[in-house]
Structure formats: C-alpha cells, structure tokens
Amino acid sequence: MRYKYLLNIVLFLIITFVVSCDSKKGKQQTPQEKIVKKEIEIRFTEITEEAGIDFKHESGAYGEFFMPEIYGSGAAFIDYNGDHWQDILLVGGGAFEKSERQIVQGLALYHNNGDGTFTQVTNESGLRGVKAYCFGISVGDYDGDGDDDFYVTSLTQNLLFRNDGGIFKEVAKKAGVAGGKAWSTASIFFDADQDGFLDLYVGNYVKWSQKIDRNIWCSLDGETDNYCHPDLYDGEQGVYYHNNGDGTFNDKTKVSGFIGGRGIAPIKTLGLAQIDFDHNGWPDLVMTIDMKADLLFQNLGDGTFEEVGIKVGIAYNSRGKPRAGMGIAIGDIDNSGYESIIVGNFSRQPISVYRSMSNGLFRDIAYATQIGKPSFITLTFGLSLFDADLDGDLDLATANGHVFYDIEKTVPQFSFRQPQHFFVNNGKGIFTDKAKSMGSYMSDSLVARASAYADIDLDGDLDLLITENNGPAHLLRNDTQTSNHYLRILARLREGNTNAIGAKMELYFGGGKRQIRYVKSSDSYQAQSEFPITFGLGRQNKIDSLIVIWPGGDKVSFDNISPDSFIEVVKGKGYKKIL
C-alpha cells in the first residue's frame, strides 16, 4: 500500500509538471507578438555642427545682474519659402550699456537644404541688422497671402515680419502690434473670433529697466550679488490684438475680457498655448504666470473671454499655492480624446500635469504619471509633446536649466547646468524618464530654455531643437530604429488663416484606435514647432479614416489614405500626397 501511495504521488507530480509545461507553452508569445511588445530605444544624435548651425545666444551679462539676462531666447521652425522643408529661425539676446561685448544679435535664419545641412540666409532674406534684445517667436500667416510670417517679442518694442515671397519686411508699427516699451515674452497667433484671420496675444513679463535693477540688491548667500526674485518686480499686463483683415490690428485687451475677472490680471506671463478645453470649437487660451496663479481664458464665442483657471483646477497646486510657471505644452497624453495641460515649473516644484476630464475640469496627476518625482529638482523651461518613436502616444521632452549661476553654493542638490528629461509614454499616460539612455546630449548638463520639434529630413519621425541661455543652439536628429508606421498631414485653408491654426484632426486606425491632434501656433517656451501634424501608428499599417474639423466647424472625412506618407489637406479641395 505504501508503494502504491508513493507511485500515485509521483504520477500526480509528473502530470502536474507536464500540464504546467503545456500551459506555459500555450502562453508563449509568437515572434510577431514579441516584436510588438519589445520596447523601442529612442535615440537622438546631435548634428548641430555638421548641419551648419553656428548660432550662439548672448545674454549680454557683464556683472550688474540685469534680470533679462537669465531668461534666454526662443526658437522656431518655419517653412519660409514653402518647399515643405522646415527651416530654422533663432533669436539672439544682446548687450547692455557698459558691456564689454557690444553685441546686438537680432535674428538668424537657416535655410534647410534638404540634405541634412542648413545655410544661413539672414542677410538674403531681409533680416539683416535687426537691433533688438529678443525673446520669443510665433509663426502665422497674419495677412492671408499664403506664406509664413512671424512675430518676435523683445525687451522694448516687438517686431512683426511680413513674408513677401521669402523676403521679410518688418511692419510692426504699421500693423499696430509694436506695443509700448514693455518686456514681452511669449506670443501666439490664434483666430479668437473665427472670422478667418489670425489674431495675436502678446504676453508681457514685468516692469523692468536698468534703473530699477540698480536700485535693488539681491543675494543668495547674503554676501555676493545675484539676480533678484520676480516678486520684487511689478507685473506687466499682456495685450490682445484683433486682426482687422487688412494687415492691421487693434488693441482689444480691455473689451475682450483679458483684464478683470477675479482680480488677477494676466501678468508675469512666460508661456502661452491654445486649447479647446470645453470642446465647443472655440479656441481658449492658457497662460503660465511666474509666481502667480496660472490662467485659463475661456472663449465665450462672442469676442470675449472669461478667466476660469481656479474654477477648472489649473491655477494652483494641491495645497492652494501658485507655482512659477515657465513653458507649456498641450496634448492628449492617454488617447482619451481630451487634451492635458503640462507646465514646466521652478526647482522644488514638479512639472504640472493637468489631465482634462469629461466634465471640463482638470486634475493635477503629475505624480500619478511618474513625471512629478524626477522633475522635482530640475527647473524646466521648454516642453515638447510629440510621438518620438511613432508608437501612437505622445512623449515629453524638456529643456532644463537654472537661473542662479551659483545655486550650488546655497542648495547643493541643485545645479546651474542641468541634465534634460525625456519622458517616454507607455501608451496609457504613464511616463518613464529615459534621458540617460538616449545618447550623450540628453545626459549633458545645459542651461536650456526653448524646445521645438519638426521633421527636418522628411523621414517621418520628429527631430528636436533646443536653445541654451548664453550658449549654443542644439539640433538633434531622431535616429530611433523602428518599423512603426506614421502619417503626416499639412492642413491648409485657401485664404485668411492659411495655416489652418485651430483645425482638429481625428485619426482612426487599427479597428477602433483613435488619436486627436490640433494645428497650433507657438507653445513650449517662447518657441514654435512645425505646423504639419504627425501621427504615429505603431505596427498598424492600415488607416481607417481621417476626419478634419476646420476652424468654424466644417468637417470632412477621408478614407483609403496610405500610411507612411506626407499629405496636404486643403479645405474644399481634398488632399494630395507630398511624399
């Protein structure tokens, strides 16, 4: 009996082992499944020098610690000659009185040669001799003639460059958008009233002059001079310009509702972005405010706006305190159909991730997305949301760098030059910082400011441009090895807002998958990314349909679009393949 009992146990164990092995075999992934689930290694290669980009920003600092010296300048991708190759526009700082380097940089335009190199064409394009201490850039066809114009903010009066066949002419005063002698930072083109012409909002920072800075003294250690805290300066009201449709603008700031509301005027603005948070087809405007509550101006559809930041939940952190908002990015990070608001903040303040909910409210989920903890120490200016590996979700690149050159002396865990973040999305809105494994640039320490993206080589994936304060620009080519598919779309209107800023695109693919994107003017930090929209499709090689909702609400649907192509969609004319 004993031997029979032992034999039964042995047989049971053998059967259990065989069943277990068969079960494991049944659960093994097919080779195709293994490929699909394998994590893609995103790689960027810096090509600045070989591409011919020789720009270096100058802050003009010479020891008096003027506040504008620490904020750096923006950057833009612009197709100034309409050949579908994205060109690069960079803005310089300058010099102050008594500076040993009497430099006024103005602007630098680099023409994309289509072979991985760029040629500086600043002089030939009419941009020579621009004398201004510049900050931000926004691009838009404000006069409706079909080519890209651009607006530049500065420390004094701002500049508007009209594009006449690839040659630019400065027309800000004539157009009515030069502004007063105010320190302007971010700006944005958007069709606020949907009359077909691009309006303009200009964010101003603080009331500043050399005299003001010389009358205050600031220090981190109580001994050596340093830059002052923004709280010591009065804020400067931004300006909303309405486009008259004839090449001129009128200041409509007061009557449009950008002053008033809950008593917090939009002051100390560093970031601007467009969003349609209430999904009514009218463009709303988000503003990041330094050391004050961030603002969201809801478009009421009658030419006026109402500030609703507190009401919808983006004004303060979870403790009811304001943060020091820098750059901003807007995008659908979890393919829910709702765009989130992401804000770069000062050190000891994590990047804010405000997820949009179906009821029109937002909830800060920075720590739930795993972006909050890695970003707590760094100081983030630029933010770029784009699908780096074309797997169908938006990843997040940041541009980090402190403003106090000797911050390590008082706070050892902080640094002036900082590594960057690159948060890779798992498809569900949860991110992992992969910067250290993505090549030398991402782990390098920089004093980074602006970030922007574009497909500079027309290979389907998106490349990056980063600027440094008082340092070089960095052009990073996307060298990610992937067989993921994509679709790139350039939306165009035939008149007025020819860039189709505000157009919404809905892509359906893979038997039920959906992504949304909007055509937008500037975001990030004083920067402009390209206008074409890039959808990553992952391993799906069939597109079910593309729906384009034009500004104003007209809708069109397209079927039978081939993946791995670059198409132009023109309202009223269908689409054609560019590449």
PDB file of N, CA, C and O in Angstrom, residues 429-486:
ATOM      1  N   GLY A 429      -0.504  56.978 -20.604  1.00  0.00           N
ATOM      2  CA  GLY A 429      -0.274  58.220 -19.883  1.00  0.00           C
ATOM      3  C   GLY A 429       0.638  58.065 -18.688  1.00  0.00           C
ATOM      4  O   GLY A 429       0.693  58.959 -17.835  1.00  0.00           O
ATOM      5  N   ILE A 430       1.384  56.964 -18.600  1.00  0.00           N
ATOM      6  CA  ILE A 430       2.387  56.770 -17.561  1.00  0.00           C
ATOM      7  C   ILE A 430       3.756  56.872 -18.226  1.00  0.00           C
ATOM      8  O   ILE A 430       4.006  56.236 -19.255  1.00  0.00           O
ATOM      9  N   PHE A 431       4.655  57.657 -17.619  1.00  0.00           N
ATOM     10  CA  PHE A 431       5.906  58.005 -18.275  1.00  0.00           C
ATOM     11  C   PHE A 431       7.122  57.489 -17.507  1.00  0.00           C
ATOM     12  O   PHE A 431       7.105  57.396 -16.281  1.00  0.00           O
ATOM     13  N   THR A 432       8.177  57.187 -18.259  1.00  0.00           N
ATOM     14  CA  THR A 432       9.467  56.815 -17.687  1.00  0.00           C
ATOM     15  C   THR A 432      10.535  57.724 -18.273  1.00  0.00           C
ATOM     16  O   THR A 432      10.595  57.908 -19.493  1.00  0.00           O
ATOM     17  N   ASP A 433      11.367  58.306 -17.412  1.00  0.00           N
ATOM     18  CA  ASP A 433      12.426  59.199 -17.879  1.00  0.00           C
ATOM     19  C   ASP A 433      13.574  58.364 -18.436  1.00  0.00           C
ATOM     20  O   ASP A 433      14.285  57.679 -17.707  1.00  0.00           O
ATOM     21  N   LYS A 434      13.758  58.427 -19.757  1.00  0.00           N
ATOM     22  CA  LYS A 434      14.774  57.636 -20.441  1.00  0.00           C
ATOM     23  C   LYS A 434      15.939  58.491 -20.937  1.00  0.00           C
ATOM     24  O   LYS A 434      16.739  58.029 -21.755  1.00  0.00           O
ATOM     25  N   ALA A 435      16.055  59.697 -20.458  1.00  0.00           N
ATOM     26  CA  ALA A 435      17.049  60.628 -20.998  1.00  0.00           C
ATOM     27  C   ALA A 435      18.466  60.071 -20.925  1.00  0.00           C
ATOM     28  O   ALA A 435      19.255  60.213 -21.862  1.00  0.00           O
ATOM     29  N   LYS A 436      18.817  59.435 -19.819  1.00  0.00           N
ATOM     30  CA  LYS A 436      20.193  58.973 -19.624  1.00  0.00           C
ATOM     31  C   LYS A 436      20.600  57.890 -20.613  1.00  0.00           C
ATOM     32  O   LYS A 436      21.784  57.714 -20.881  1.00  0.00           O
ATOM     33  N   SER A 437      19.640  57.171 -21.165  1.00  0.00           N
ATOM     34  CA  SER A 437      19.957  56.086 -22.093  1.00  0.00           C
ATOM     35  C   SER A 437      19.794  56.479 -23.551  1.00  0.00           C
ATOM     36  O   SER A 437      19.869  55.629 -24.439  1.00  0.00           O
ATOM     37  N   MET A 438      19.606  57.762 -23.826  1.00  0.00           N
ATOM     38  CA  MET A 438      19.255  58.189 -25.172  1.00  0.00           C
ATOM     39  C   MET A 438      20.373  58.939 -25.897  1.00  0.00           C
ATOM     40  O   MET A 438      20.117  59.665 -26.834  1.00  0.00           O
ATOM     41  N   GLY A 439      21.593  58.780 -25.472  1.00  0.00           N
ATOM     42  CA  GLY A 439      22.677  59.480 -26.145  1.00  0.00           C
ATOM     43  C   GLY A 439      23.246  60.571 -25.276  1.00  0.00           C
ATOM     44  O   GLY A 439      22.639  60.987 -24.285  1.00  0.00           O
ATOM     45  N   SER A 440      24.429  61.052 -25.646  1.00  0.00           N
ATOM     46  CA  SER A 440      25.168  61.966 -24.779  1.00  0.00           C
ATOM     47  C   SER A 440      24.450  63.273 -24.522  1.00  0.00           C
ATOM     48  O   SER A 440      24.518  63.823 -23.433  1.00  0.00           O
ATOM     49  N   TYR A 441      23.724  63.802 -25.513  1.00  0.00           N
ATOM     50  CA  TYR A 441      23.115  65.113 -25.335  1.00  0.00           C
ATOM     51  C   TYR A 441      22.148  65.131 -24.162  1.00  0.00           C
ATOM     52  O   TYR A 441      22.168  66.032 -23.328  1.00  0.00           O
ATOM     53  N   MET A 442      21.265  64.141 -24.079  1.00  0.00           N
ATOM     54  CA  MET A 442      20.221  64.162 -23.066  1.00  0.00           C
ATOM     55  C   MET A 442      20.772  64.082 -21.651  1.00  0.00           C
ATOM     56  O   MET A 442      20.133  64.533 -20.707  1.00  0.00           O
ATOM     57  N   SER A 443      21.946  63.496 -21.486  1.00  0.00           N
ATOM     58  CA  SER A 443      22.535  63.418 -20.149  1.00  0.00           C
ATOM     59  C   SER A 443      23.518  64.549 -19.891  1.00  0.00           C
ATOM     60  O   SER A 443      24.050  64.676 -18.792  1.00  0.00           O
ATOM     61  N   ASP A 444      23.775  65.361 -20.909  1.00  0.00           N
ATOM     62  CA  ASP A 444      24.654  66.524 -20.722  1.00  0.00           C
ATOM     63  C   ASP A 444      23.952  67.565 -19.856  1.00  0.00           C
ATOM     64  O   ASP A 444      22.726  67.672 -19.848  1.00  0.00           O
ATOM     65  N   SER A 445      24.754  68.347 -19.155  1.00  0.00           N
ATOM     66  CA  SER A 445      24.207  69.429 -18.337  1.00  0.00           C
ATOM     67  C   SER A 445      24.231  70.719 -19.138  1.00  0.00           C
ATOM     68  O   SER A 445      25.275  71.117 -19.667  1.00  0.00           O
ATOM     69  N   LEU A 446      23.072  71.369 -19.218  1.00  0.00           N
ATOM     70  CA  LEU A 446      22.916  72.566 -20.043  1.00  0.00           C
ATOM     71  C   LEU A 446      22.178  73.637 -19.257  1.00  0.00           C
ATOM     72  O   LEU A 446      21.591  73.373 -18.204  1.00  0.00           O
ATOM     73  N   VAL A 447      22.189  74.849 -19.789  1.00  0.00           N
ATOM     74  CA  VAL A 447      21.310  75.908 -19.297  1.00  0.00           C
ATOM     75  C   VAL A 447      20.259  76.102 -20.388  1.00  0.00           C
ATOM     76  O   VAL A 447      20.206  77.115 -21.083  1.00  0.00           O
ATOM     77  N   ALA A 448      19.413  75.078 -20.553  1.00  0.00           N
ATOM     78  CA  ALA A 448      18.485  75.016 -21.672  1.00  0.00           C
ATOM     79  C   ALA A 448      17.258  75.888 -21.423  1.00  0.00           C
ATOM     80  O   ALA A 448      16.846  76.106 -20.287  1.00  0.00           O
ATOM     81  N   ARG A 449      16.668  76.347 -22.506  1.00  0.00           N
ATOM     82  CA  ARG A 449      15.493  77.204 -22.421  1.00  0.00           C
ATOM     83  C   ARG A 449      14.379  76.730 -23.367  1.00  0.00           C
ATOM     84  O   ARG A 449      13.433  76.124 -22.956  1.00  0.00           O
ATOM     85  N   ALA A 450      14.470  77.019 -24.654  1.00  0.00           N
ATOM     86  CA  ALA A 450      13.383  76.697 -25.581  1.00  0.00           C
ATOM     87  C   ALA A 450      13.555  75.290 -26.151  1.00  0.00           C
ATOM     88  O   ALA A 450      14.663  74.769 -26.243  1.00  0.00           O
ATOM     89  N   SER A 451      12.437  74.694 -26.543  1.00  0.00           N
ATOM     90  CA  SER A 451      12.456  73.434 -27.277  1.00  0.00           C
ATOM     91  C   SER A 451      11.377  73.475 -28.345  1.00  0.00           C
ATOM     92  O   SER A 451      10.299  74.047 -28.141  1.00  0.00           O
ATOM     93  N   ALA A 452      11.659  72.864 -29.495  1.00  0.00           N
ATOM     94  CA  ALA A 452      10.694  72.801 -30.592  1.00  0.00           C
ATOM     95  C   ALA A 452      10.989  71.546 -31.405  1.00  0.00           C
ATOM     96  O   ALA A 452      12.109  71.032 -31.386  1.00  0.00           O
ATOM     97  N   TYR A 453       9.996  71.057 -32.148  1.00  0.00           N
ATOM     98  CA  TYR A 453      10.183  69.833 -32.921  1.00  0.00           C
ATOM     99  C   TYR A 453       9.704  70.015 -34.352  1.00  0.00           C
ATOM    100  O   TYR A 453       8.841  70.835 -34.660  1.00  0.00           O
ATOM    101  N   ALA A 454      10.306  69.218 -35.251  1.00  0.00           N
ATOM    102  CA  ALA A 454       9.929  69.209 -36.661  1.00  0.00           C
ATOM    103  C   ALA A 454      10.608  68.023 -37.324  1.00  0.00           C
ATOM    104  O   ALA A 454      11.625  67.515 -36.834  1.00  0.00           O
ATOM    105  N   ASP A 455      10.073  67.601 -38.446  1.00  0.00           N
ATOM    106  CA  ASP A 455      10.716  66.560 -39.252  1.00  0.00           C
ATOM    107  C   ASP A 455      11.637  67.259 -40.249  1.00  0.00           C
ATOM    108  O   ASP A 455      11.235  67.593 -41.358  1.00  0.00           O
ATOM    109  N   ILE A 456      12.886  67.464 -39.855  1.00  0.00           N
ATOM    110  CA  ILE A 456      13.793  68.277 -40.675  1.00  0.00           C
ATOM    111  C   ILE A 456      14.293  67.536 -41.914  1.00  0.00           C
ATOM    112  O   ILE A 456      14.716  68.160 -42.889  1.00  0.00           O
ATOM    113  N   ASP A 457      14.264  66.195 -41.890  1.00  0.00           N
ATOM    114  CA  ASP A 457      14.800  65.424 -43.008  1.00  0.00           C
ATOM    115  C   ASP A 457      13.725  64.651 -43.760  1.00  0.00           C
ATOM    116  O   ASP A 457      14.038  63.837 -44.641  1.00  0.00           O
ATOM    117  N   LEU A 458      12.455  64.889 -43.430  1.00  0.00           N
ATOM    118  CA  LEU A 458      11.310  64.278 -44.097  1.00  0.00           C
ATOM    119  C   LEU A 458      11.406  62.753 -44.147  1.00  0.00           C
ATOM    120  O   LEU A 458      11.053  62.121 -45.154  1.00  0.00           O
ATOM    121  N   ASP A 459      11.858  62.167 -43.029  1.00  0.00           N
ATOM    122  CA  ASP A 459      11.913  60.706 -42.944  1.00  0.00           C
ATOM    123  C   ASP A 459      10.766  60.141 -42.107  1.00  0.00           C
ATOM    124  O   ASP A 459      10.710  58.945 -41.851  1.00  0.00           O
ATOM    125  N   GLY A 460       9.852  61.019 -41.653  1.00  0.00           N
ATOM    126  CA  GLY A 460       8.666  60.569 -40.946  1.00  0.00           C
ATOM    127  C   GLY A 460       8.700  60.724 -39.453  1.00  0.00           C
ATOM    128  O   GLY A 460       7.649  60.755 -38.814  1.00  0.00           O
ATOM    129  N   ASP A 461       9.910  60.774 -38.865  1.00  0.00           N
ATOM    130  CA  ASP A 461       9.972  60.972 -37.422  1.00  0.00           C
ATOM    131  C   ASP A 461      10.358  62.408 -37.101  1.00  0.00           C
ATOM    132  O   ASP A 461      10.812  63.157 -37.958  1.00  0.00           O
ATOM    133  N   LEU A 462      10.183  62.791 -35.833  1.00  0.00           N
ATOM    134  CA  LEU A 462      10.327  64.188 -35.438  1.00  0.00           C
ATOM    135  C   LEU A 462      11.650  64.430 -34.729  1.00  0.00           C
ATOM    136  O   LEU A 462      12.046  63.689 -33.836  1.00  0.00           O
ATOM    137  N   ASP A 463      12.306  65.503 -35.142  1.00  0.00           N
ATOM    138  CA  ASP A 463      13.599  65.901 -34.607  1.00  0.00           C
ATOM    139  C   ASP A 463      13.408  67.068 -33.640  1.00  0.00           C
ATOM    140  O   ASP A 463      12.337  67.672 -33.590  1.00  0.00           O
ATOM    141  N   LEU A 464      14.450  67.391 -32.892  1.00  0.00           N
ATOM    142  CA  LEU A 464      14.345  68.377 -31.816  1.00  0.00           C
ATOM    143  C   LEU A 464      15.336  69.517 -32.000  1.00  0.00           C
ATOM    144  O   LEU A 464      16.454  69.326 -32.481  1.00  0.00           O
ATOM    145  N   LEU A 465      14.914  70.696 -31.545  1.00  0.00           N
ATOM    146  CA  LEU A 465      15.773  71.877 -31.479  1.00  0.00           C
ATOM    147  C   LEU A 465      15.697  72.432 -30.070  1.00  0.00           C
ATOM    148  O   LEU A 465      14.610  72.656 -29.541  1.00  0.00           O
ATOM    149  N   ILE A 466      16.866  72.619 -29.440  1.00  0.00           N
ATOM    150  CA  ILE A 466      16.948  73.127 -28.072  1.00  0.00           C
ATOM    151  C   ILE A 466      17.871  74.343 -28.062  1.00  0.00           C
ATOM    152  O   ILE A 466      18.919  74.340 -28.708  1.00  0.00           O
ATOM    153  N   THR A 467      17.499  75.392 -27.327  1.00  0.00           N
ATOM    154  CA  THR A 467      18.383  76.542 -27.176  1.00  0.00           C
ATOM    155  C   THR A 467      18.915  76.604 -25.750  1.00  0.00           C
ATOM    156  O   THR A 467      18.293  76.110 -24.819  1.00  0.00           O
ATOM    157  N   GLU A 468      20.086  77.226 -25.623  1.00  0.00           N
ATOM    158  CA  GLU A 468      20.661  77.482 -24.307  1.00  0.00           C
ATOM    159  C   GLU A 468      20.747  78.979 -24.063  1.00  0.00           C
ATOM    160  O   GLU A 468      20.958  79.763 -25.000  1.00  0.00           O
ATOM    161  N   ASN A 469      20.594  79.376 -22.811  1.00  0.00           N
ATOM    162  CA  ASN A 469      20.825  80.766 -22.446  1.00  0.00           C
ATOM    163  C   ASN A 469      22.328  81.016 -22.431  1.00  0.00           C
ATOM    164  O   ASN A 469      23.092  80.286 -21.794  1.00  0.00           O
ATOM    165  N   ASN A 470      22.740  82.065 -23.147  1.00  0.00           N
ATOM    166  CA  ASN A 470      24.164  82.404 -23.232  1.00  0.00           C
ATOM    167  C   ASN A 470      24.985  81.213 -23.719  1.00  0.00           C
ATOM    168  O   ASN A 470      26.088  80.946 -23.238  1.00  0.00           O
ATOM    169  N   GLY A 471      24.427  80.497 -24.691  1.00  0.00           N
ATOM    170  CA  GLY A 471      25.096  79.311 -25.211  1.00  0.00           C
ATOM    171  C   GLY A 471      24.565  78.957 -26.584  1.00  0.00           C
ATOM    172  O   GLY A 471      23.751  79.669 -27.170  1.00  0.00           O
ATOM    173  N   PRO A 472      24.985  77.811 -27.120  1.00  0.00           N
ATOM    174  CA  PRO A 472      24.611  77.435 -28.481  1.00  0.00           C
ATOM    175  C   PRO A 472      23.204  76.870 -28.572  1.00  0.00           C
ATOM    176  O   PRO A 472      22.589  76.501 -27.570  1.00  0.00           O
ATOM    177  N   ALA A 473      22.729  76.786 -29.795  1.00  0.00           N
ATOM    178  CA  ALA A 473      21.524  76.009 -30.089  1.00  0.00           C
ATOM    179  C   ALA A 473      21.966  74.581 -30.381  1.00  0.00           C
ATOM    180  O   ALA A 473      23.100  74.336 -30.809  1.00  0.00           O
ATOM    181  N   HIS A 474      21.055  73.619 -30.147  1.00  0.00           N
ATOM    182  CA  HIS A 474      21.364  72.215 -30.369  1.00  0.00           C
ATOM    183  C   HIS A 474      20.309  71.612 -31.286  1.00  0.00           C
ATOM    184  O   HIS A 474      19.112  71.625 -30.964  1.00  0.00           O
ATOM    185  N   LEU A 475      20.742  71.076 -32.425  1.00  0.00           N
ATOM    186  CA  LEU A 475      19.837  70.397 -33.351  1.00  0.00           C
ATOM    187  C   LEU A 475      20.040  68.897 -33.190  1.00  0.00           C
ATOM    188  O   LEU A 475      21.155  68.388 -33.364  1.00  0.00           O
ATOM    189  N   LEU A 476      18.968  68.184 -32.866  1.00  0.00           N
ATOM    190  CA  LEU A 476      19.041  66.755 -32.560  1.00  0.00           C
ATOM    191  C   LEU A 476      18.223  65.966 -33.573  1.00  0.00           C
ATOM    192  O   LEU A 476      17.012  66.146 -33.674  1.00  0.00           O
ATOM    193  N   ARG A 477      18.903  65.116 -34.304  1.00  0.00           N
ATOM    194  CA  ARG A 477      18.224  64.273 -35.296  1.00  0.00           C
ATOM    195  C   ARG A 477      17.694  63.020 -34.610  1.00  0.00           C
ATOM    196  O   ARG A 477      18.398  62.371 -33.831  1.00  0.00           O
ATOM    197  N   ASN A 478      16.468  62.672 -34.917  1.00  0.00           N
ATOM    198  CA  ASN A 478      15.849  61.471 -34.369  1.00  0.00           C
ATOM    199  C   ASN A 478      16.374  60.258 -35.134  1.00  0.00           C
ATOM    200  O   ASN A 478      16.064  60.072 -36.307  1.00  0.00           O
ATOM    201  N   ASP A 479      17.168  59.438 -34.466  1.00  0.00           N
ATOM    202  CA  ASP A 479      17.735  58.232 -35.074  1.00  0.00           C
ATOM    203  C   ASP A 479      17.155  56.962 -34.472  1.00  0.00           C
ATOM    204  O   ASP A 479      17.808  55.912 -34.438  1.00  0.00           O
ATOM    205  N   THR A 480      15.935  57.041 -33.993  1.00  0.00           N
ATOM    206  CA  THR A 480      15.271  55.867 -33.423  1.00  0.00           C
ATOM    207  C   THR A 480      15.059  54.811 -34.506  1.00  0.00           C
ATOM    208  O   THR A 480      14.514  55.103 -35.565  1.00  0.00           O
ATOM    209  N   GLN A 481      15.504  53.585 -34.216  1.00  0.00           N
ATOM    210  CA  GLN A 481      15.337  52.488 -35.162  1.00  0.00           C
ATOM    211  C   GLN A 481      14.003  51.784 -34.893  1.00  0.00           C
ATOM    212  O   GLN A 481      13.835  51.119 -33.881  1.00  0.00           O
ATOM    213  N   THR A 482      13.069  51.983 -35.792  1.00  0.00           N
ATOM    214  CA  THR A 482      11.749  51.388 -35.625  1.00  0.00           C
ATOM    215  C   THR A 482      11.107  51.158 -36.980  1.00  0.00           C
ATOM    216  O   THR A 482      11.384  51.883 -37.942  1.00  0.00           O
ATOM    217  N   SER A 483      10.256  50.150 -37.036  1.00  0.00           N
ATOM    218  CA  SER A 483       9.464  49.906 -38.249  1.00  0.00           C
ATOM    219  C   SER A 483       8.022  50.353 -38.037  1.00  0.00           C
ATOM    220  O   SER A 483       7.129  49.953 -38.784  1.00  0.00           O
ATOM    221  N   ASN A 484       7.785  51.178 -37.019  1.00  0.00           N
ATOM    222  CA  ASN A 484       6.450  51.720 -36.797  1.00  0.00           C
ATOM    223  C   ASN A 484       6.023  52.594 -37.967  1.00  0.00           C
ATOM    224  O   ASN A 484       6.861  53.243 -38.610  1.00  0.00           O
ATOM    225  N   HIS A 485       4.735  52.632 -38.209  1.00  0.00           N
ATOM    226  CA  HIS A 485       4.194  53.411 -39.320  1.00  0.00           C
ATOM    227  C   HIS A 485       3.737  54.790 -38.834  1.00  0.00           C
ATOM    228  O   HIS A 485       3.611  55.036 -37.626  1.00  0.00           O
ATOM    229  N   TYR A 486       3.461  55.690 -39.783  1.00  0.00           N
ATOM    230  CA  TYR A 486       3.101  57.056 -39.436  1.00  0.00           C
ATOM    231  C   TYR A 486       2.246  57.669 -40.533  1.00  0.00           C
ATOM    232  O   TYR A 486       2.119  57.123 -41.643  1.00  0.00           O
TER     233      TYR A 486
END
